[in-house]
Short mmCIF file of C-alpha atoms in Angstrom, two decimals:
data_model
loop_
_atom_site.label_atom_id
_atom_site.label_comp_id
_atom_site.label_asym_id
_atom_site.label_seq_id
_atom_site.Cartn_x
_atom_site.Cartn_y
_atom_site.Cartn_z
CA MET A 1 -20.75 4.90 0.29
CA LYS A 2 -19.83 8.53 0.93
CA HIS A 3 -16.32 9.82 1.27
CA SER A 4 -15.55 13.29 2.52
CA ASN A 5 -13.59 15.05 -0.21
CA LYS A 6 -10.54 16.02 1.80
CA GLY A 7 -8.06 17.89 -0.38
CA ILE A 8 -5.25 17.83 2.19
CA GLY A 9 -4.39 14.58 3.96
CA MET A 10 -1.94 13.85 6.76
CA ARG A 11 0.69 12.61 4.32
CA ALA A 12 0.60 15.98 2.52
CA VAL A 13 0.92 17.80 5.85
CA LYS A 14 3.87 15.62 6.86
CA THR A 15 5.56 16.28 3.50
CA SER A 16 5.15 20.02 4.01
CA ILE A 17 6.64 19.80 7.51
CA ALA A 18 9.56 17.70 6.26
CA VAL A 19 10.29 20.16 3.44
CA LEU A 20 10.24 23.03 5.96
CA ILE A 21 12.75 21.20 8.17
CA CYS A 22 15.06 20.47 5.21
CA ILE A 23 15.16 24.16 4.29
CA ALA A 24 15.57 25.19 7.94
CA ILE A 25 18.60 22.89 8.26
CA TYR A 26 20.31 24.80 5.43
CA LEU A 27 19.72 28.14 7.17
CA LEU A 28 20.86 26.64 10.48
CA ILE A 29 24.15 25.53 8.86
CA VAL A 30 24.63 29.06 7.50
CA VAL A 31 23.99 30.64 10.92
CA VAL A 32 26.35 28.23 12.70
CA LEU A 33 29.14 28.81 10.18
CA HIS A 34 28.69 32.57 10.49
CA ALA A 35 28.69 32.34 14.28
CA PHE A 36 32.06 30.58 14.16
CA GLY A 37 33.41 33.27 11.86
CA VAL A 38 34.55 30.91 9.10
CA THR A 39 36.00 32.14 5.83
CA THR A 40 36.44 30.30 2.56
CA ASP A 41 40.09 29.75 3.53
CA SER A 42 38.96 27.75 6.57
CA LEU A 43 37.08 24.82 5.09
CA THR A 44 37.54 24.69 1.32
CA THR A 45 40.39 24.42 -1.12
CA ASN A 46 38.28 26.16 -3.75
CA ASN A 47 38.69 29.40 -1.83
CA THR A 48 38.16 31.87 -4.62
CA ASP A 49 35.75 32.42 -7.39
CA PHE A 50 37.19 32.75 -10.89
CA SER A 51 37.90 36.46 -10.41
CA GLY A 52 40.11 35.73 -7.39
CA VAL A 53 37.80 37.19 -4.74
CA LYS A 54 37.86 35.52 -1.34
CA PHE A 55 34.70 35.20 0.79
CA THR A 56 34.19 36.25 4.40
CA GLY A 57 31.23 36.85 6.74
CA TRP A 58 27.77 35.87 5.53
CA LYS A 59 29.04 35.32 1.98
CA ALA A 60 31.52 32.74 3.23
CA ALA A 61 28.86 31.09 5.40
CA PHE A 62 26.42 30.79 2.50
CA LYS A 63 29.11 29.56 0.10
CA LEU A 64 30.41 26.87 2.45
CA ALA A 65 26.89 25.80 3.46
CA THR A 66 25.89 25.51 -0.19
CA GLU A 67 28.98 23.44 -1.04
CA ALA A 68 28.14 21.01 1.78
CA TYR A 69 24.34 20.88 1.66
CA THR A 70 21.64 21.73 -0.88
CA PRO A 71 18.06 21.92 0.45
CA PHE A 72 16.67 21.17 -3.01
CA PHE A 73 18.18 17.67 -3.00
CA ALA A 74 17.11 17.12 0.60
CA CYS A 75 13.54 18.15 -0.24
CA ILE A 76 13.44 15.72 -3.18
CA ALA A 77 14.65 12.88 -0.96
CA THR A 78 12.26 13.71 1.87
CA ALA A 79 9.23 13.83 -0.44
CA TYR A 80 10.28 10.56 -2.07
CA SER A 81 10.76 8.78 1.27
CA LEU A 82 7.48 9.75 2.92
CA SER A 83 4.96 6.94 2.60
CA SER A 84 1.72 5.81 4.19
CA THR A 85 3.38 3.30 6.52
CA ARG A 86 6.51 3.07 8.63
CA LYS A 87 7.51 -0.10 6.85
CA SER A 88 7.21 1.35 3.36
CA SER A 89 8.88 4.61 4.45
CA ILE A 90 11.89 2.73 5.79
CA LYS A 91 12.02 0.68 2.59
CA LEU A 92 11.93 3.80 0.39
CA ALA A 93 14.51 5.50 2.60
CA ASN A 94 16.91 2.57 2.35
CA THR A 95 16.47 2.51 -1.43
CA ARG A 96 17.11 6.23 -1.74
CA ILE A 97 20.24 6.21 0.43
CA LEU A 98 21.64 3.13 -1.31
CA ALA A 99 20.99 4.66 -4.72
CA SER A 100 22.68 7.93 -3.76
CA LEU A 101 25.75 6.10 -2.45
CA ILE A 102 26.02 3.90 -5.55
CA GLY A 103 25.48 6.66 -8.10
CA GLY A 104 27.16 9.47 -6.17
CA LEU A 105 30.34 7.69 -5.08
CA PHE A 106 30.78 5.97 -8.44
CA GLY A 107 30.40 9.28 -10.25
CA VAL A 108 32.88 11.05 -7.96
CA LEU A 109 35.41 8.23 -8.33
CA LEU A 110 35.23 8.23 -12.13
CA VAL A 111 35.59 12.02 -12.39
CA PHE A 112 38.56 11.98 -10.00
CA LEU A 113 40.29 9.20 -11.96
CA TYR A 114 39.61 10.92 -15.28
CA ILE A 115 41.13 14.23 -14.13
CA SER A 116 44.09 12.50 -12.46
CA ILE A 117 44.96 10.21 -15.37
CA THR A 118 44.28 12.49 -18.37
CA ASN A 119 45.37 15.78 -16.78
CA GLN A 120 42.30 17.25 -18.50
CA ASP A 121 39.39 19.35 -17.29
CA TRP A 122 36.06 17.65 -16.60
CA ALA A 123 34.41 19.60 -19.38
CA PHE A 124 30.89 19.91 -17.94
CA GLN A 125 32.28 21.71 -14.90
CA PHE A 126 33.26 24.79 -16.84
CA VAL A 127 30.01 25.59 -18.60
CA SER A 128 27.22 27.24 -16.64
CA ALA A 129 23.60 26.09 -16.78
CA THR A 130 22.97 29.01 -19.18
CA GLY A 131 25.69 27.78 -21.57
CA ASN A 132 28.26 30.47 -20.73
CA PRO A 133 31.90 29.42 -20.10
CA THR A 134 33.06 29.71 -16.47
CA GLY A 135 36.74 29.06 -17.13
CA GLY A 136 38.95 26.10 -16.36
CA ILE A 137 42.48 25.59 -15.08
CA TYR A 138 43.82 23.38 -17.86
CA ALA A 139 41.78 25.08 -20.58
CA ALA A 140 42.96 28.53 -19.51
CA GLU A 141 46.61 27.49 -19.27
CA SER A 142 46.69 25.86 -22.69
CA GLY A 143 44.81 28.68 -24.36
CA VAL A 144 42.23 26.35 -25.91
CA ASP A 145 39.60 28.16 -27.94
CA PHE A 146 36.31 27.44 -26.17
CA LYS A 147 34.28 27.79 -29.33
CA ASP A 148 36.28 25.38 -31.51
CA SER A 149 38.53 22.55 -30.40
CA TYR A 150 37.39 22.78 -26.74
CA ILE A 151 34.22 20.97 -27.75
CA LEU A 152 36.32 17.83 -28.25
CA THR A 153 37.01 17.68 -24.51
CA TYR A 154 33.40 16.57 -24.00
CA ILE A 155 33.84 13.31 -25.90
CA GLY A 156 35.65 11.46 -23.10
CA PRO A 157 33.24 12.50 -20.29
CA MET A 158 30.27 11.78 -22.55
CA ILE A 159 31.35 8.21 -23.33
CA LEU A 160 32.45 7.60 -19.73
CA THR A 161 29.06 8.78 -18.38
CA ALA A 162 27.15 6.49 -20.73
CA ALA A 163 29.33 3.50 -19.81
CA ALA A 164 29.02 4.34 -16.11
CA SER A 165 25.23 4.32 -16.40
CA LEU A 166 25.35 0.79 -17.78
CA VAL A 167 27.67 -0.36 -14.98
CA THR A 168 25.44 1.28 -12.35
CA ILE A 169 22.37 -0.58 -13.62
CA TRP A 170 24.35 -3.83 -13.61
CA VAL A 171 25.51 -3.26 -10.02
CA CYS A 172 21.93 -2.62 -8.81
CA LYS A 173 20.77 -5.84 -10.42
CA LEU A 174 23.81 -7.73 -9.13
CA ILE A 175 22.95 -6.81 -5.53
CA LYS A 176 19.27 -7.55 -6.25
CA LYS A 177 18.09 -3.99 -5.80
CA PRO A 178 16.34 -3.23 -9.11
CA GLU A 179 14.19 -0.61 -7.37
CA ALA A 180 17.39 1.46 -6.86
CA VAL A 181 18.23 1.63 -10.59
CA PHE A 182 16.38 4.86 -11.38
CA ALA A 183 17.69 6.87 -8.43
CA SER A 184 21.22 5.49 -8.86
CA VAL A 185 21.44 6.46 -12.53
CA LEU A 186 19.80 9.80 -11.73
CA THR A 187 22.45 10.58 -9.09
CA LEU A 188 25.31 9.33 -11.26
CA THR A 189 24.35 11.43 -14.28
CA ALA A 190 23.65 14.46 -12.06
CA VAL A 191 27.18 14.24 -10.67
CA MET A 192 28.89 13.62 -14.01
CA THR A 193 26.94 16.07 -16.21
CA SER A 194 25.96 18.85 -13.81
CA LEU A 195 26.92 22.16 -15.43
CA GLY A 196 29.03 24.82 -13.80
CA THR A 197 29.89 22.92 -10.62
CA ASN A 198 32.80 20.94 -9.28
CA PRO A 199 31.54 17.35 -9.76
CA ILE A 200 33.45 16.00 -6.75
CA VAL A 201 32.07 18.66 -4.40
CA TYR A 202 28.67 18.28 -6.01
CA GLY A 203 28.72 14.49 -5.59
CA PHE A 204 29.40 14.59 -1.85
CA ASN A 205 26.88 17.40 -1.50
CA ARG A 206 24.24 15.30 -3.22
CA ILE A 207 24.92 12.26 -1.04
CA PHE A 208 24.92 14.26 2.19
CA SER A 209 21.81 16.25 1.26
CA THR A 210 19.95 13.08 0.30
CA ILE A 211 20.79 11.38 3.59
CA ILE A 212 19.61 14.43 5.52
CA GLY A 213 16.35 14.49 3.54
CA VAL A 214 15.75 10.77 4.16
CA VAL A 215 16.47 11.08 7.89
CA VAL A 216 14.07 14.04 8.14
CA ALA A 217 11.36 12.08 6.31
CA LEU A 218 11.74 9.11 8.66
CA GLY A 219 11.75 11.35 11.70
CA VAL A 220 8.56 13.12 10.65
CA ASN A 221 6.81 9.90 9.61
CA LEU A 222 7.79 7.93 12.71
CA PHE A 223 7.00 10.71 15.16
CA ARG A 224 4.04 9.93 17.39
CA LEU A 225 2.52 12.01 20.13
CA PRO A 226 2.47 9.98 23.35
CA HIS A 227 -0.88 8.48 24.35
CA ARG A 228 -1.56 7.12 27.79
CA THR A 229 -4.30 4.81 26.50
CA LYS A 230 -4.05 2.29 23.69
CA ASN A 231 -6.89 -0.21 23.45
CA GLN A 232 -4.87 -2.97 21.86
CA ASP A 233 -7.42 -5.56 22.96
CA ILE A 234 -9.90 -4.26 20.37
CA LEU A 235 -9.98 -5.97 16.97
CA PHE A 236 -11.18 -3.37 14.46
CA THR A 237 -13.09 -5.44 11.91
CA ILE A 238 -13.69 -3.34 8.79
CA ASP A 239 -16.40 -4.21 6.28
CA ILE A 240 -15.13 -3.26 2.81
CA GLU A 241 -18.18 -4.14 0.69
CA GLY A 242 -19.62 -0.63 0.76
CA VAL A 243 -16.37 0.80 -0.59
CA VAL A 244 -14.91 -1.86 -2.89
CA ARG A 245 -17.55 -3.31 -5.18
CA GLU A 246 -16.05 -4.44 -8.48
CA ASP A 247 -13.75 -7.47 -8.66
CA LYS A 248 -10.92 -5.35 -10.08
CA SER A 249 -11.17 -2.65 -7.41
CA THR A 250 -8.52 -2.04 -4.79
CA LEU A 251 -8.59 -0.36 -1.41
CA THR A 252 -8.72 3.41 -1.79
CA GLY A 253 -5.76 5.61 -1.00
CA TYR A 254 -7.36 7.10 2.11
CA MET A 255 -8.53 3.73 3.38
CA ASN A 256 -5.08 2.31 2.63
CA TYR A 257 -3.43 5.09 4.63
CA LYS A 258 -5.74 4.87 7.64
CA ILE A 259 -5.49 1.09 7.98
CA ASN A 260 -1.70 1.21 7.79
CA ASP A 261 -1.59 4.12 10.20
CA MET A 262 -3.66 2.21 12.78
CA VAL A 263 -1.53 -0.92 12.37
CA ASP A 264 1.62 1.19 12.76
CA ARG A 265 0.20 2.55 16.01
CA GLY A 266 -0.24 -0.95 17.38
CA ALA A 267 -3.94 -1.49 16.73
CA ASN A 268 -5.37 -4.89 15.79
CA VAL A 269 -7.07 -4.61 12.39
CA THR A 270 -8.79 -7.02 10.03
CA LEU A 271 -11.28 -6.94 7.16
CA PHE A 272 -14.76 -8.36 6.70
CA THR A 273 -15.84 -9.29 3.18
CA THR A 274 -18.20 -11.46 1.16
CA ARG A 275 -15.32 -12.30 -1.18
CA ILE A 276 -13.07 -15.31 -1.60
CA PRO A 277 -9.23 -15.02 -1.58
CA ARG A 278 -9.10 -14.91 -5.40
CA THR A 279 -11.13 -11.69 -5.38
CA PHE A 280 -9.71 -9.93 -2.33
CA MET A 281 -5.98 -10.76 -2.17
CA HIS A 282 -5.15 -8.41 -5.07
CA MET A 283 -6.81 -5.47 -3.31
CA PHE A 284 -4.22 -5.03 -0.57
CA GLY A 285 -1.28 -3.46 -2.37
CA THR A 286 0.68 -1.83 0.46
CA VAL A 287 -2.06 -2.37 3.04
CA GLU A 288 -0.85 -4.19 6.15
CA ILE A 289 -3.42 -6.42 7.88
CA ASN A 290 -2.18 -7.93 11.13
CA ASN A 291 -5.03 -10.37 11.79
CA PRO A 292 -6.82 -13.08 9.76
CA ILE A 293 -9.55 -11.90 7.39
CA VAL A 294 -13.20 -12.74 7.93
CA CYS A 295 -14.26 -13.70 4.42
CA MET A 296 -17.23 -15.24 2.60
CA SER A 297 -19.58 -13.32 4.91
CA GLY A 298 -18.21 -15.13 7.94
CA ALA A 299 -18.05 -18.64 6.50
CA ALA A 300 -14.24 -18.65 6.79
CA LEU A 301 -11.33 -17.09 8.64
CA TYR A 302 -8.34 -16.77 6.31
CA ASP A 303 -4.72 -15.94 7.07
CA PRO A 304 -3.48 -13.86 4.07
CA LYS A 305 0.18 -14.21 5.05
CA LYS A 306 0.27 -17.97 5.50
CA LEU A 307 -2.45 -18.51 2.86
CA THR A 308 -4.36 -20.90 5.06
CA TYR A 309 -7.90 -21.29 6.39
CA LEU A 310 -8.00 -21.12 10.18
CA ALA A 311 -11.71 -21.85 10.60
CA VAL A 312 -14.79 -22.50 8.45
CA GLU A 313 -18.57 -22.65 8.90
CA THR A 314 -20.03 -25.20 6.49
CA ILE A 315 -23.39 -26.50 5.34
CA PRO A 316 -23.63 -30.14 6.55
CA ALA A 317 -23.51 -32.75 3.79
CA ASP A 318 -27.05 -34.03 4.53
CA LYS A 319 -28.52 -30.53 4.16
CA ALA A 320 -26.40 -29.93 1.05
CA LYS A 321 -27.93 -32.99 -0.60
CA LEU A 322 -31.42 -31.62 0.04
CA LEU A 323 -30.34 -28.25 -1.37
CA ASP A 324 -29.09 -29.96 -4.52
CA VAL A 325 -32.53 -31.50 -5.05
CA GLU A 326 -34.35 -28.18 -4.65
CA LEU A 327 -31.97 -26.28 -6.91
CA ASP A 328 -32.15 -29.00 -9.54
CA LYS A 329 -35.95 -28.61 -9.61
CA LEU A 330 -35.44 -24.94 -10.43
CA ASP A 331 -32.89 -25.78 -13.14
CA VAL A 332 -30.20 -23.94 -11.17
CA SER A 333 -26.61 -25.10 -11.56
CA PRO A 334 -24.59 -23.81 -8.57
CA PHE A 335 -20.87 -23.39 -8.05
CA LYS A 336 -20.33 -25.54 -4.96
CA ASN A 337 -17.39 -24.42 -2.84
CA TYR A 338 -15.46 -26.80 -0.58
CA ILE A 339 -12.28 -26.62 1.45
CA ILE A 340 -10.15 -29.59 0.34
CA ASP A 341 -6.60 -29.90 1.66
CA ASP A 342 -6.75 -26.30 2.89
CA CYS A 343 -7.61 -25.08 -0.61
CA LEU A 344 -10.85 -23.58 -1.90
CA THR A 345 -12.11 -26.06 -4.48
CA VAL A 346 -15.13 -25.33 -6.67
CA PHE A 347 -17.31 -27.72 -8.68
CA ASN A 348 -20.03 -26.95 -11.22
CA SER A 349 -21.74 -29.70 -13.17
CA ASN A 350 -23.46 -27.57 -15.81
CA ILE A 351 -22.43 -24.11 -17.06
CA SER A 352 -25.80 -22.82 -18.23
CA ASN A 353 -25.53 -19.06 -18.92
CA LEU A 354 -23.09 -16.36 -20.00
CA GLY A 355 -22.46 -15.19 -16.46
CA GLU A 356 -21.54 -18.69 -15.35
CA ARG A 357 -19.18 -19.11 -18.32
CA LEU A 358 -17.44 -15.86 -17.45
CA MET A 359 -17.20 -16.93 -13.82
CA ALA A 360 -15.81 -20.34 -14.80
CA ASP A 361 -13.12 -18.62 -16.90
CA LYS A 362 -12.16 -16.39 -13.96
CA MET A 363 -11.84 -19.41 -11.71
CA LYS A 364 -9.76 -21.33 -14.24
CA ASN A 365 -7.36 -18.44 -14.67
CA GLY A 366 -7.40 -17.17 -11.10
CA GLY A 367 -5.32 -18.20 -8.12
CA TYR A 368 -5.96 -19.24 -4.54
CA GLY A 369 -8.13 -22.23 -5.48
CA ASN A 370 -9.14 -24.96 -7.91
CA PHE A 371 -12.08 -25.29 -10.28
CA PHE A 372 -13.56 -28.42 -11.84
CA ILE A 373 -16.47 -28.97 -14.18
CA GLY A 374 -18.46 -31.84 -12.73
CA GLU A 375 -19.52 -33.07 -9.31
CA ASN A 376 -17.39 -33.56 -6.22
CA PRO A 377 -16.63 -37.30 -6.08
CA ASN A 378 -17.04 -37.16 -2.30
CA LYS A 379 -20.81 -36.85 -1.89
CA ASP A 380 -20.56 -36.79 1.91
CA MET A 381 -18.43 -33.66 2.19
CA ASP A 382 -19.75 -30.53 3.87
CA VAL A 383 -20.18 -27.55 1.51
CA LEU A 384 -18.66 -24.19 2.43
CA PHE A 385 -21.19 -22.26 0.34
CA TYR A 386 -23.19 -22.28 -2.89
CA MET A 387 -22.76 -19.54 -5.46
CA MET A 388 -25.05 -18.96 -8.45
CA ILE A 389 -25.35 -16.36 -11.19
CA GLU A 390 -29.03 -16.03 -12.01
CA ARG A 391 -31.63 -13.61 -13.22
CA LYS A 392 -33.17 -11.46 -10.51
CA GLU A 393 -36.58 -13.08 -10.88
CA LYS A 394 -35.06 -16.41 -9.90
CA ILE A 395 -34.29 -15.14 -6.40
CA GLU A 396 -37.89 -15.34 -5.23
CA ALA A 397 -38.22 -18.86 -6.61
CA ILE A 398 -35.13 -19.95 -4.66
CA LYS A 399 -36.42 -18.29 -1.49
CA LYS A 400 -39.76 -20.06 -1.85
CA ALA A 401 -38.08 -23.42 -2.42
CA LEU A 402 -36.00 -22.95 0.72
CA ALA A 403 -39.06 -21.99 2.77
CA ASP A 404 -41.25 -24.82 1.45
CA SER A 405 -38.54 -27.41 2.11
CA GLY A 406 -37.68 -26.02 5.55
CA LEU A 407 -34.09 -25.48 4.48
CA ASP A 408 -34.34 -21.79 5.31
CA GLU A 409 -33.84 -22.92 8.91
CA TYR A 410 -30.32 -24.07 8.01
CA VAL A 411 -29.13 -21.76 5.24
CA VAL A 412 -29.11 -18.01 4.63
CA LEU A 413 -29.39 -16.39 1.17
CA GLN A 414 -27.46 -13.32 0.06
CA TYR A 415 -27.46 -11.62 -3.34
CA TYR A 416 -25.81 -8.60 -4.91
CA ASP A 417 -24.88 -7.05 -8.27
CA TYR A 418 -23.08 -9.07 -10.91
CA PHE A 419 -20.17 -7.45 -12.78
CA ASP A 420 -18.96 -8.50 -16.21
CA GLU A 421 -15.33 -8.85 -17.33
CA ASN A 422 -15.13 -5.05 -17.72
CA SER A 423 -16.38 -4.48 -14.16
CA LYS A 424 -19.72 -3.18 -15.43
CA VAL A 425 -22.96 -4.06 -13.69
CA VAL A 426 -25.12 -6.50 -15.64
CA PRO A 427 -28.65 -5.35 -14.68
CA GLU A 428 -30.46 -8.63 -15.36
CA LEU A 429 -28.04 -10.85 -13.42
CA VAL A 430 -27.13 -11.16 -9.75
CA TYR A 431 -24.77 -13.17 -7.59
CA VAL A 432 -26.73 -15.46 -5.29
CA LYS A 433 -24.99 -17.18 -2.37
CA LEU A 434 -26.21 -19.74 0.13
CA TYR A 435 -24.32 -20.12 3.42
CA SER A 436 -24.87 -22.03 6.61
CA LYS A 437 -27.20 -19.96 8.77
CA LYS A 438 -24.60 -20.22 11.51
CA ILE A 439 -22.52 -17.56 9.77
CA LEU A 440 -24.93 -15.07 11.34
CA GLU A 441 -23.38 -16.02 14.69
CA LEU A 442 -19.87 -15.34 13.33
CA ASN A 443 -18.40 -18.25 15.24
CA VAL A 444 -15.18 -18.18 13.19
CA LEU A 445 -14.53 -14.67 14.50
CA LYS A 446 -15.84 -15.25 18.02
CA ASN A 447 -13.57 -18.24 18.58
CA TYR A 448 -10.57 -16.30 17.31
CA VAL A 449 -11.10 -13.24 19.53
CA GLN A 450 -11.85 -15.46 22.50
CA GLU A 451 -8.54 -17.25 22.03
CA LYS A 452 -6.66 -13.95 21.59
CA LYS A 453 -8.62 -12.22 24.39
CA LEU A 454 -9.82 -9.48 22.07
CA ARG A 455 -13.01 -7.50 21.70
CA VAL A 456 -14.63 -6.79 18.34
CA ALA A 457 -15.27 -3.31 16.97
CA GLY A 458 -17.44 -3.78 13.87
CA LEU A 459 -17.22 -1.03 11.25
CA THR A 460 -19.77 -1.58 8.46
CA THR A 461 -20.84 0.12 5.25
CA ASN A 462 -23.22 -2.47 3.81
CA VAL A 463 -26.33 -4.30 4.97
CA MET A 464 -24.70 -7.65 4.18
CA ALA A 465 -22.44 -7.01 7.15
CA ASN A 466 -25.29 -6.43 9.61
CA HIS A 467 -24.45 -9.68 11.40
CA LEU A 468 -20.99 -8.24 12.06
CA LEU A 469 -22.66 -5.40 13.94
CA ASP A 470 -24.92 -7.86 15.78
CA ASN A 471 -21.87 -9.73 17.11
CA ALA A 472 -19.59 -6.75 17.80
CA ASP A 473 -18.83 -5.28 21.19
CA ILE A 474 -18.48 -1.82 19.64
CA LYS A 475 -20.74 -1.04 16.68
CA ILE A 476 -20.01 1.65 14.07
CA THR A 477 -21.86 1.96 10.76
CA SER A 478 -22.78 4.29 7.92
CA VAL A 479 -25.86 2.16 7.11
CA GLU A 480 -29.32 3.21 8.31
CA CYS A 481 -29.82 1.64 11.72
CA ASN A 482 -32.24 2.16 14.57
CA ASP A 483 -30.16 0.41 17.23
CA GLU A 484 -29.34 2.98 19.91
CA ASN A 485 -26.11 1.11 20.73
CA VAL A 486 -24.75 1.71 17.22
CA ILE A 487 -22.50 4.70 16.52
CA LYS A 488 -23.85 6.25 13.30
CA MET A 489 -21.37 7.82 10.85
CA ASN A 490 -22.01 9.70 7.60
CA SER A 491 -18.96 8.61 5.62
CA TYR A 492 -16.14 6.13 5.57
CA ASP A 493 -13.72 8.89 6.52
CA ASP A 494 -15.83 9.59 9.61
CA ILE A 495 -15.74 5.89 10.49
CA PHE A 496 -11.95 5.88 10.43
CA ALA A 497 -11.78 9.09 12.47
CA ARG A 498 -13.95 7.45 15.13
CA MET A 499 -11.83 4.32 14.92
CA SER A 500 -8.77 6.31 15.98
CA LYS A 501 -10.64 7.95 18.84
CA ILE A 502 -11.85 4.59 20.15
CA TYR A 503 -8.33 3.20 20.03
CA TYR A 504 -7.00 5.98 22.25
CA SER A 505 -10.05 6.61 24.42
CA SER A 506 -10.10 5.47 28.06
CA LYS A 507 -13.89 5.25 27.69
CA TYR A 508 -13.42 2.00 25.75
CA THR A 509 -10.79 0.52 28.07
CA ARG A 510 -11.88 -2.67 29.79
CA LYS A 511 -12.83 -1.93 33.37
CA ASP A 512 -10.73 -4.81 34.66
CA ASP A 513 -7.71 -3.30 32.85
CA LYS A 514 -7.92 0.03 34.67
#
């Protein structure tokens, strides 16, 4: 499956815009202060530098703006808070603001108490970032030699900063916000050990700048150009098999972003896969799917939030018994999959090769189902599907057995590459699956969209999803296809670009909705 190699994505563009706004805010503050004619006497008690020079005009505007707001901190916060979804952006923003308040306010409070109680300088304040002394009220008055005994004044702040870090971590865990630990400690130590600055001024600056950066990030990320048309009655059903092949794979960053972006915009989105929950639930990460997933090639409709099967298409028990006979003749020992008490339950009576042993181990140690060695005690239960791991030459023998017995009228065979425990293709082995032939009608999906009054837009990247195209109202694919009603795309990126256009295009609006 091809992907266009786009070096710059929308998230990068949004970050650049947010950074520009954060810097522009600083310059705007400077211009406003200058317009009002402020001087350092107007808004700050620290109205001189250490040579006693007061500031007026542009110098005063820049000094006061810098004491209140630092674009560097705002840019850090804005880059940190921009994410691929509104939900994750808001979560990151809340974490960043909370962390800045915890670390910043705690640091300011401790420095203030230290100075007030000990009547001592906060030592870090009076050494510049280059290591040169910048002075100090108490140090200058007492005539302390900076090079000798003055070094002892760092002991108290050093111990206090270390203890404060421990307390900050404890507070974050106490309020059940472990994700805020890093940023909280970062802000705390920045306030308490920043060189050459007033830690109290610096602390409030850091908090204010961070909040501005977070607000800018949210504003940029949540901004949407108005669209007159939104085809919210279309269910975009995305085949992932051409993109995600190995069991350990996850959805790609671009695919992740585009799905979340469409969901954020109000689109109905789901996935189509040959996989079972054990092999697709881990792939989501931060991906938000707002409709049930069509899994096992259309044999089941699964709700990933409620972890329940909404509909299944099974092989009737009488046909399953005939299949057992034919497979037994070929010395094939299948993994037979059933839905029992809303749980995928798998039986295999005879583990006969290395691939099957590896598969059995995965099932034993995996979630979202049960596995038993042996036969299902209930012989009259419908089978969801058969799964086998066999040599490629066995496929033709199975096909012939199905044709000779007439069972090919009731079941459909699919096969694809087998991957070992290291996600490497094993050339001599393949997955072979047998489903009810009714999956080709995709009744589990049809019934769902009929109930919800939706239309299906099928987006496919693999021939095993051709029946999704056959049953879709809008057909988009990157697979070779001669159907003139199919929209042909060259890459997955192109598919998602077309997906967005369809969502907003009046061309695809139902006529009775106009």
